[in-house]
PDB file of C-alpha atoms in Angstrom:
ATOM      1  CA  UNK A 144      84.810  99.231  77.609  1.00 85.00           C
ATOM      2  CA  UNK A 145      85.265  98.371  81.278  1.00 90.00           C
ATOM      3  CA  UNK A 146      82.872 100.501  83.705  1.00 93.00           C
ATOM      4  CA  UNK A 147      83.056 100.217  87.393  1.00 95.00           C
ATOM      5  CA  UNK A 148      80.246 101.480  89.709  1.00 96.00           C
ATOM      6  CA  UNK A 149      80.171 101.942  93.391  1.00 97.00           C
ATOM      7  CA  UNK A 150      77.294 102.359  95.642  1.00 96.00           C
ATOM      8  CA  UNK A 151      76.540 103.964  97.802  1.00 97.00           C
ATOM      9  CA  UNK A 152      78.500 107.262  96.893  1.00 96.00           C
ATOM     10  CA  UNK A 153      77.797 108.799 100.422  1.00 96.00           C
ATOM     11  CA  UNK A 154      77.573 106.849 103.565  1.00 95.00           C
ATOM     12  CA  UNK A 155      77.217 108.323 106.928  1.00 95.00           C
ATOM     13  CA  UNK A 156      77.500 105.689 109.729  1.00 92.00           C
ATOM     14  CA  UNK A 157      77.383 105.761 113.423  1.00 95.00           C
ATOM     15  CA  UNK A 158      80.374 104.387 115.314  1.00 96.00           C
ATOM     16  CA  UNK A 159      79.838 100.769 116.135  1.00 96.00           C
ATOM     17  CA  UNK A 160      77.672  99.968 113.168  1.00 96.00           C
ATOM     18  CA  UNK A 161      78.303  97.624 110.281  1.00 97.00           C
ATOM     19  CA  UNK A 162      78.011  98.414 106.650  1.00 95.00           C
ATOM     20  CA  UNK A 163      78.842  97.350 103.037  1.00 97.00           C
ATOM     21  CA  UNK A 164      80.182  99.212 100.122  1.00 98.00           C
ATOM     22  CA  UNK A 165      79.284  97.606  96.571  1.00 98.00           C
ATOM     23  CA  UNK A 166      81.537  97.717  93.581  1.00 98.00           C
ATOM     24  CA  UNK A 167      80.128  96.213  90.283  1.00 97.00           C
ATOM     25  CA  UNK A 168      82.109  96.108  87.119  1.00 95.00           C
ATOM     26  CA  UNK A 169      80.755  95.720  83.613  1.00 93.00           C
ATOM     27  CA  UNK A 170      83.171  93.234  82.026  1.00 87.00           C
ATOM     28  CA  UNK A 171      85.459  90.432  82.910  1.00 84.00           C
ATOM     29  CA  UNK A 172      88.321  91.568  85.222  1.00 82.00           C
ATOM     30  CA  UNK A 173      90.941  89.385  86.463  1.00 77.00           C
ATOM     31  CA  UNK A 174      91.822  91.528  89.494  1.00 86.00           C
ATOM     32  CA  UNK A 175      90.120  94.091  91.774  1.00 93.00           C
ATOM     33  CA  UNK A 176      91.684  96.708  93.968  1.00 95.00           C
ATOM     34  CA  UNK A 177      90.557  98.919  96.835  1.00 97.00           C
ATOM     35  CA  UNK A 178      92.190 102.090  97.942  1.00 97.00           C
ATOM     36  CA  UNK A 179      91.557 104.629 100.705  1.00 98.00           C
ATOM     37  CA  UNK A 180      91.960 108.255 100.354  1.00 97.00           C
ATOM     38  CA  UNK A 181      91.897 110.819 102.949  1.00 96.00           C
ATOM     39  CA  UNK A 182      90.861 114.276 102.055  1.00 92.00           C
ATOM     40  CA  UNK A 183      93.848 116.169 100.158  1.00 91.00           C
ATOM     41  CA  UNK A 184      95.968 113.049 100.263  1.00 94.00           C
ATOM     42  CA  UNK A 185      97.027 110.497  98.190  1.00 96.00           C
ATOM     43  CA  UNK A 186      95.637 106.962  97.657  1.00 97.00           C
ATOM     44  CA  UNK A 187      96.535 104.064  99.971  1.00 97.00           C
ATOM     45  CA  UNK A 188      96.295 100.615  98.918  1.00 96.00           C
ATOM     46  CA  UNK A 189      93.948  98.358 101.078  1.00 97.00           C
ATOM     47  CA  UNK A 190      93.297  95.075  99.183  1.00 96.00           C
ATOM     48  CA  UNK A 191      94.396  93.188  95.979  1.00 93.00           C
ATOM     49  CA  UNK A 192      91.804  90.563  95.149  1.00 93.00           C
ATOM     50  CA  UNK A 193      92.919  88.257  92.415  1.00 87.00           C
ATOM     51  CA  UNK A 194      90.551  85.255  92.126  1.00 83.00           C
ATOM     52  CA  UNK A 195      86.924  84.262  92.516  1.00 84.00           C
ATOM     53  CA  UNK A 196      85.971  83.944  96.031  1.00 86.00           C
ATOM     54  CA  UNK A 197      89.037  85.886  97.334  1.00 90.00           C
ATOM     55  CA  UNK A 198      88.256  87.458 100.767  1.00 94.00           C
ATOM     56  CA  UNK A 199      90.968  89.507 102.662  1.00 96.00           C
ATOM     57  CA  UNK A 200      90.715  91.270 105.949  1.00 97.00           C
ATOM     58  CA  UNK A 201      92.624  93.984 107.713  1.00 96.00           C
ATOM     59  CA  UNK A 202      91.221  95.211 111.138  1.00 96.00           C
ATOM     60  CA  UNK A 203      87.598  96.449 110.806  1.00 97.00           C
ATOM     61  CA  UNK A 204      87.860  95.940 106.851  1.00 98.00           C
ATOM     62  CA  UNK A 205      86.985  92.987 104.809  1.00 98.00           C
ATOM     63  CA  UNK A 206      86.950  92.742 101.074  1.00 98.00           C
ATOM     64  CA  UNK A 207      85.726  90.081  98.832  1.00 97.00           C
ATOM     65  CA  UNK A 208      85.269  89.157  95.074  1.00 95.00           C
ATOM     66  CA  UNK A 209      82.867  87.305  93.106  1.00 94.00           C
ATOM     67  CA  UNK A 210      83.829  87.371  89.620  1.00 91.00           C
ATOM     68  CA  UNK A 211      80.823  85.627  88.244  1.00 92.00           C
ATOM     69  CA  UNK A 212      78.471  88.256  89.575  1.00 94.00           C
ATOM     70  CA  UNK A 213      81.324  90.928  88.584  1.00 94.00           C
ATOM     71  CA  UNK A 214      80.970  92.106  92.170  1.00 96.00           C
ATOM     72  CA  UNK A 215      83.249  93.160  95.094  1.00 97.00           C
ATOM     73  CA  UNK A 216      82.231  94.181  98.563  1.00 98.00           C
ATOM     74  CA  UNK A 217      84.018  96.190 101.144  1.00 98.00           C
ATOM     75  CA  UNK A 218      82.543  95.557 104.556  1.00 98.00           C
ATOM     76  CA  UNK A 219      82.969  97.673 107.524  1.00 97.00           C
ATOM     77  CA  UNK A 220      82.724  96.225 110.934  1.00 97.00           C
ATOM     78  CA  UNK A 221      81.972  98.131 114.200  1.00 95.00           C
ATOM     79  CA  UNK A 222      82.812 101.445 112.380  1.00 95.00           C
ATOM     80  CA  UNK A 223      85.286 103.875 114.175  1.00 96.00           C
ATOM     81  CA  UNK A 224      85.842 107.578 113.422  1.00 95.00           C
ATOM     82  CA  UNK A 225      89.232 106.779 111.949  1.00 96.00           C
ATOM     83  CA  UNK A 226      87.618 105.050 109.063  1.00 97.00           C
ATOM     84  CA  UNK A 227      86.147 108.181 107.779  1.00 97.00           C
ATOM     85  CA  UNK A 228      87.637 108.615 104.038  1.00 97.00           C
ATOM     86  CA  UNK A 229      86.786 108.063 100.639  1.00 97.00           C
ATOM     87  CA  UNK A 230      87.113 104.407  99.485  1.00 98.00           C
ATOM     88  CA  UNK A 231      87.623 103.656  95.757  1.00 97.00           C
ATOM     89  CA  UNK A 232      87.566 100.229  93.943  1.00 97.00           C
ATOM     90  CA  UNK A 233      89.284  99.671  90.721  1.00 95.00           C
ATOM     91  CA  UNK A 234      89.231  97.031  88.229  1.00 93.00           C
ATOM     92  CA  UNK A 235      91.582  96.269  85.180  1.00 86.00           C
ATOM     93  CA  UNK A 236      90.468  94.099  82.238  1.00 74.00           C
ATOM     94  CA  UNK A 237      93.644  91.965  81.974  1.00 68.00           C
ATOM     95  CA  UNK A 238      95.270  90.745  78.854  1.00 64.00           C
ATOM     96  CA  UNK A 239      96.731  93.590  76.913  1.00 61.00           C
ATOM     97  CA  UNK A 240      94.890  95.929  79.126  1.00 61.00           C
ATOM     98  CA  UNK A 241      97.108  94.826  81.962  1.00 66.00           C
ATOM     99  CA  UNK A 242      97.832  97.656  84.456  1.00 75.00           C
ATOM    100  CA  UNK A 243      95.100  99.939  83.041  1.00 84.00           C
ATOM    101  CA  UNK A 244      92.869 100.326  85.920  1.00 90.00           C
ATOM    102  CA  UNK A 245      89.307 101.702  85.730  1.00 93.00           C
ATOM    103  CA  UNK A 246      88.248 103.321  89.066  1.00 95.00           C
ATOM    104  CA  UNK A 247      84.743 103.636  90.513  1.00 96.00           C
ATOM    105  CA  UNK A 248      83.309 106.997  91.529  1.00 95.00           C
ATOM    106  CA  UNK A 249      84.340 106.542  95.059  1.00 96.00           C
ATOM    107  CA  UNK A 250      82.494 106.322  98.286  1.00 97.00           C
ATOM    108  CA  UNK A 251      82.690 109.038 100.810  1.00 96.00           C
ATOM    109  CA  UNK A 252      82.295 107.455 104.317  1.00 97.00           C
ATOM    110  CA  UNK A 253      81.573 109.513 107.186  1.00 97.00           C
ATOM    111  CA  UNK A 254      81.537 107.802 110.787  1.00 96.00           C
ATOM    112  CA  UNK A 255      79.734 109.880 113.599  1.00 94.00           C
ATOM    113  CA  UNK A 256      80.166 109.372 117.254  1.00 87.00           C
TER     114      UNK A 256
ATOM    115  CA  UNK B 115     112.630 105.189 100.475  1.00 62.00           C
ATOM    116  CA  UNK B 116     110.670 107.864  98.840  1.00 77.00           C
ATOM    117  CA  UNK B 117     108.336 105.829  96.729  1.00 94.00           C
ATOM    118  CA  UNK B 118     106.491 107.984  94.129  1.00 97.00           C
ATOM    119  CA  UNK B 119     107.533 111.787  94.113  1.00 97.00           C
ATOM    120  CA  UNK B 120     105.435 114.524  92.216  1.00 97.00           C
ATOM    121  CA  UNK B 121     106.562 117.917  91.384  1.00 97.00           C
ATOM    122  CA  UNK B 122     105.275 120.331  91.766  1.00 97.00           C
ATOM    123  CA  UNK B 123     102.562 119.900  94.392  1.00 96.00           C
ATOM    124  CA  UNK B 124     100.606 122.876  93.340  1.00 97.00           C
ATOM    125  CA  UNK B 125     100.557 125.157  90.188  1.00 96.00           C
ATOM    126  CA  UNK B 126      98.146 128.030  88.856  1.00 97.00           C
ATOM    127  CA  UNK B 127      98.568 128.476  85.028  1.00 96.00           C
ATOM    128  CA  UNK B 128      96.955 130.905  82.513  1.00 97.00           C
ATOM    129  CA  UNK B 129      95.055 129.411  79.867  1.00 97.00           C
ATOM    130  CA  UNK B 130      97.351 128.710  76.967  1.00 97.00           C
ATOM    131  CA  UNK B 131     100.398 128.386  78.963  1.00 97.00           C
ATOM    132  CA  UNK B 132     102.395 125.291  78.871  1.00 96.00           C
ATOM    133  CA  UNK B 133     103.898 123.317  81.862  1.00 96.00           C
ATOM    134  CA  UNK B 134     105.351 119.704  82.599  1.00 97.00           C
ATOM    135  CA  UNK B 135     104.637 117.494  85.727  1.00 98.00           C
ATOM    136  CA  UNK B 136     107.401 115.395  86.740  1.00 98.00           C
ATOM    137  CA  UNK B 137     107.012 111.992  88.457  1.00 98.00           C
ATOM    138  CA  UNK B 138     109.867 109.851  89.897  1.00 98.00           C
ATOM    139  CA  UNK B 139     109.820 106.565  91.500  1.00 97.00           C
ATOM    140  CA  UNK B 140     112.480 104.725  93.242  1.00 96.00           C
ATOM    141  CA  UNK B 141     111.086 101.109  93.384  1.00 94.00           C
ATOM    142  CA  UNK B 142     112.322 100.165  90.092  1.00 94.00           C
ATOM    143  CA  UNK B 143     108.684  99.670  88.724  1.00 94.00           C
ATOM    144  CA  UNK B 144     108.259  98.803  85.141  1.00 93.00           C
ATOM    145  CA  UNK B 145     104.772 100.533  84.574  1.00 93.00           C
ATOM    146  CA  UNK B 146     104.046 104.237  85.204  1.00 95.00           C
ATOM    147  CA  UNK B 147     100.670 106.050  84.982  1.00 96.00           C
ATOM    148  CA  UNK B 148      99.285 109.490  85.002  1.00 97.00           C
ATOM    149  CA  UNK B 149      95.616 109.967  86.443  1.00 97.00           C
ATOM    150  CA  UNK B 150      93.542 112.952  86.733  1.00 98.00           C
ATOM    151  CA  UNK B 151      91.062 113.055  89.654  1.00 97.00           C
ATOM    152  CA  UNK B 152      87.863 115.325  89.464  1.00 94.00           C
ATOM    153  CA  UNK B 153      85.120 115.541  91.848  1.00 85.00           C
ATOM    154  CA  UNK B 154      82.551 112.669  91.665  1.00 78.00           C
ATOM    155  CA  UNK B 155      84.518 110.829  88.822  1.00 80.00           C
ATOM    156  CA  UNK B 156      86.993 108.830  90.702  1.00 88.00           C
ATOM    157  CA  UNK B 157      90.429 108.758  88.900  1.00 95.00           C
ATOM    158  CA  UNK B 158      90.753 108.561  85.076  1.00 95.00           C
ATOM    159  CA  UNK B 159      93.797 107.289  83.177  1.00 94.00           C
ATOM    160  CA  UNK B 160      95.476 109.769  81.021  1.00 96.00           C
ATOM    161  CA  UNK B 161      98.607 108.028  79.658  1.00 96.00           C
ATOM    162  CA  UNK B 162     100.492 105.163  80.868  1.00 94.00           C
ATOM    163  CA  UNK B 163     103.908 103.421  80.230  1.00 94.00           C
ATOM    164  CA  UNK B 164     105.003  99.796  80.276  1.00 91.00           C
ATOM    165  CA  UNK B 165     108.630 100.566  80.113  1.00 92.00           C
ATOM    166  CA  UNK B 166     111.430 102.867  79.394  1.00 94.00           C
ATOM    167  CA  UNK B 167     110.846 104.705  75.928  1.00 93.00           C
ATOM    168  CA  UNK B 168     107.263 103.544  75.603  1.00 93.00           C
ATOM    169  CA  UNK B 169     103.812 105.327  76.172  1.00 95.00           C
ATOM    170  CA  UNK B 170     100.280 104.660  75.407  1.00 93.00           C
ATOM    171  CA  UNK B 171      96.947 106.451  75.678  1.00 93.00           C
ATOM    172  CA  UNK B 172      94.345 105.882  78.525  1.00 91.00           C
ATOM    173  CA  UNK B 173      91.016 107.086  78.867  1.00 91.00           C
ATOM    174  CA  UNK B 174      91.416 110.698  78.508  1.00 95.00           C
ATOM    175  CA  UNK B 175      94.558 111.609  76.552  1.00 96.00           C
ATOM    176  CA  UNK B 176      93.516 114.668  74.564  1.00 96.00           C
ATOM    177  CA  UNK B 177      95.492 117.791  75.415  1.00 96.00           C
ATOM    178  CA  UNK B 178      98.348 115.866  77.123  1.00 98.00           C
ATOM    179  CA  UNK B 179     101.661 114.411  76.279  1.00 97.00           C
ATOM    180  CA  UNK B 180     104.172 112.148  78.110  1.00 97.00           C
ATOM    181  CA  UNK B 181     107.382 111.000  77.796  1.00 97.00           C
ATOM    182  CA  UNK B 182     109.595 108.203  79.689  1.00 97.00           C
ATOM    183  CA  UNK B 183     113.215 108.633  78.769  1.00 95.00           C
ATOM    184  CA  UNK B 184     114.345 106.983  81.838  1.00 96.00           C
ATOM    185  CA  UNK B 185     112.654 103.970  83.684  1.00 96.00           C
ATOM    186  CA  UNK B 186     112.380 106.055  86.874  1.00 97.00           C
ATOM    187  CA  UNK B 187     110.819 109.158  85.513  1.00 98.00           C
ATOM    188  CA  UNK B 188     107.501 109.747  83.680  1.00 98.00           C
ATOM    189  CA  UNK B 189     106.723 113.198  82.585  1.00 98.00           C
ATOM    190  CA  UNK B 190     103.304 114.847  81.817  1.00 98.00           C
ATOM    191  CA  UNK B 191     103.045 117.656  79.503  1.00 98.00           C
ATOM    192  CA  UNK B 192     100.336 120.252  78.871  1.00 96.00           C
ATOM    193  CA  UNK B 193     101.136 122.211  75.600  1.00 91.00           C
ATOM    194  CA  UNK B 194      98.279 124.731  75.780  1.00 96.00           C
ATOM    195  CA  UNK B 195      96.610 124.729  79.261  1.00 96.00           C
ATOM    196  CA  UNK B 196      92.690 124.878  79.060  1.00 97.00           C
ATOM    197  CA  UNK B 197      90.478 125.535  82.154  1.00 96.00           C
ATOM    198  CA  UNK B 198      89.022 121.898  81.528  1.00 96.00           C
ATOM    199  CA  UNK B 199      92.304 120.705  82.642  1.00 97.00           C
ATOM    200  CA  UNK B 200      91.994 122.106  86.153  1.00 97.00           C
ATOM    201  CA  UNK B 201      92.363 118.907  88.199  1.00 97.00           C
ATOM    202  CA  UNK B 202      94.442 116.905  90.640  1.00 97.00           C
ATOM    203  CA  UNK B 203      96.962 114.786  88.871  1.00 98.00           C
ATOM    204  CA  UNK B 204      98.170 111.749  90.302  1.00 98.00           C
ATOM    205  CA  UNK B 205     101.198 109.528  89.116  1.00 98.00           C
ATOM    206  CA  UNK B 206     101.367 105.961  89.979  1.00 97.00           C
ATOM    207  CA  UNK B 207     103.845 103.093  89.461  1.00 96.00           C
ATOM    208  CA  UNK B 208     103.522  99.218  89.815  1.00 93.00           C
ATOM    209  CA  UNK B 209     105.554  96.128  89.151  1.00 88.00           C
ATOM    210  CA  UNK B 210     105.121  93.906  86.075  1.00 76.00           C
ATOM    211  CA  UNK B 211     103.291  91.275  88.149  1.00 70.00           C
ATOM    212  CA  UNK B 212      99.745  92.142  88.460  1.00 66.00           C
ATOM    213  CA  UNK B 213      99.405  90.772  92.377  1.00 76.00           C
ATOM    214  CA  UNK B 214     100.704  94.187  93.509  1.00 84.00           C
ATOM    215  CA  UNK B 215      98.933  97.372  93.780  1.00 91.00           C
ATOM    216  CA  UNK B 216      99.824 100.541  91.962  1.00 93.00           C
ATOM    217  CA  UNK B 217     101.630 102.963  94.403  1.00 95.00           C
ATOM    218  CA  UNK B 218     100.535 106.514  94.141  1.00 97.00           C
ATOM    219  CA  UNK B 219     102.345 109.986  94.553  1.00 97.00           C
ATOM    220  CA  UNK B 220     100.860 112.850  96.583  1.00 96.00           C
ATOM    221  CA  UNK B 221      99.280 114.570  93.696  1.00 97.00           C
ATOM    222  CA  UNK B 222      99.581 117.891  91.809  1.00 97.00           C
ATOM    223  CA  UNK B 223      96.809 120.458  92.209  1.00 97.00           C
ATOM    224  CA  UNK B 224      96.529 122.344  88.873  1.00 97.00           C
ATOM    225  CA  UNK B 225      94.383 125.424  88.389  1.00 97.00           C
ATOM    226  CA  UNK B 226      94.093 126.784  84.915  1.00 97.00           C
ATOM    227  CA  UNK B 227      92.533 130.532  84.915  1.00 96.00           C
TER     228      UNK B 227
END
């Protein structure tokens, strides 16, 4: 059974600082997703990582995937208040489980002035 | 282009009552999913569908039924609501190809008294 764990679960940052959110998954997965959720809102797709060593960047966010370590990271550079949200990673087991995502618990990010 | 539309957005039920949540997508996606989101637990898959007329169980299917009579619609039913089913329910859809993310609706906030 695929399990996905994120850490930290709560992250309070100062504007301008850098930090990384970690996403570990327990069994082989052929793709990893990152989503953002604002309070009371839907989930917005940030990144889809499809292969070992994949790195994607959008603005102040950069995501990477290490399939050998079963680890994905979401790096935040020079945080700004607008990045305050909950961030989820999700993995799928592939094969016949294609499309069935297992989500992490979410990381609640708060960026302070 | 509306994307994924869920109705209703809010609902309060009494224990034992039944209801149906409707999800509609206009992106011609093959796959559709129902998740529930509870505090601190991320999203958990209830049921999913890989095409019209087909459904399958996810991680937490007990107490729910689904139907997909048309490609664009995916219905989630609660036959006899229980307080443990108080949650936020999200519908999502995706293409057959795995390099695309799942697209989420705005959610249905359901309270069972």
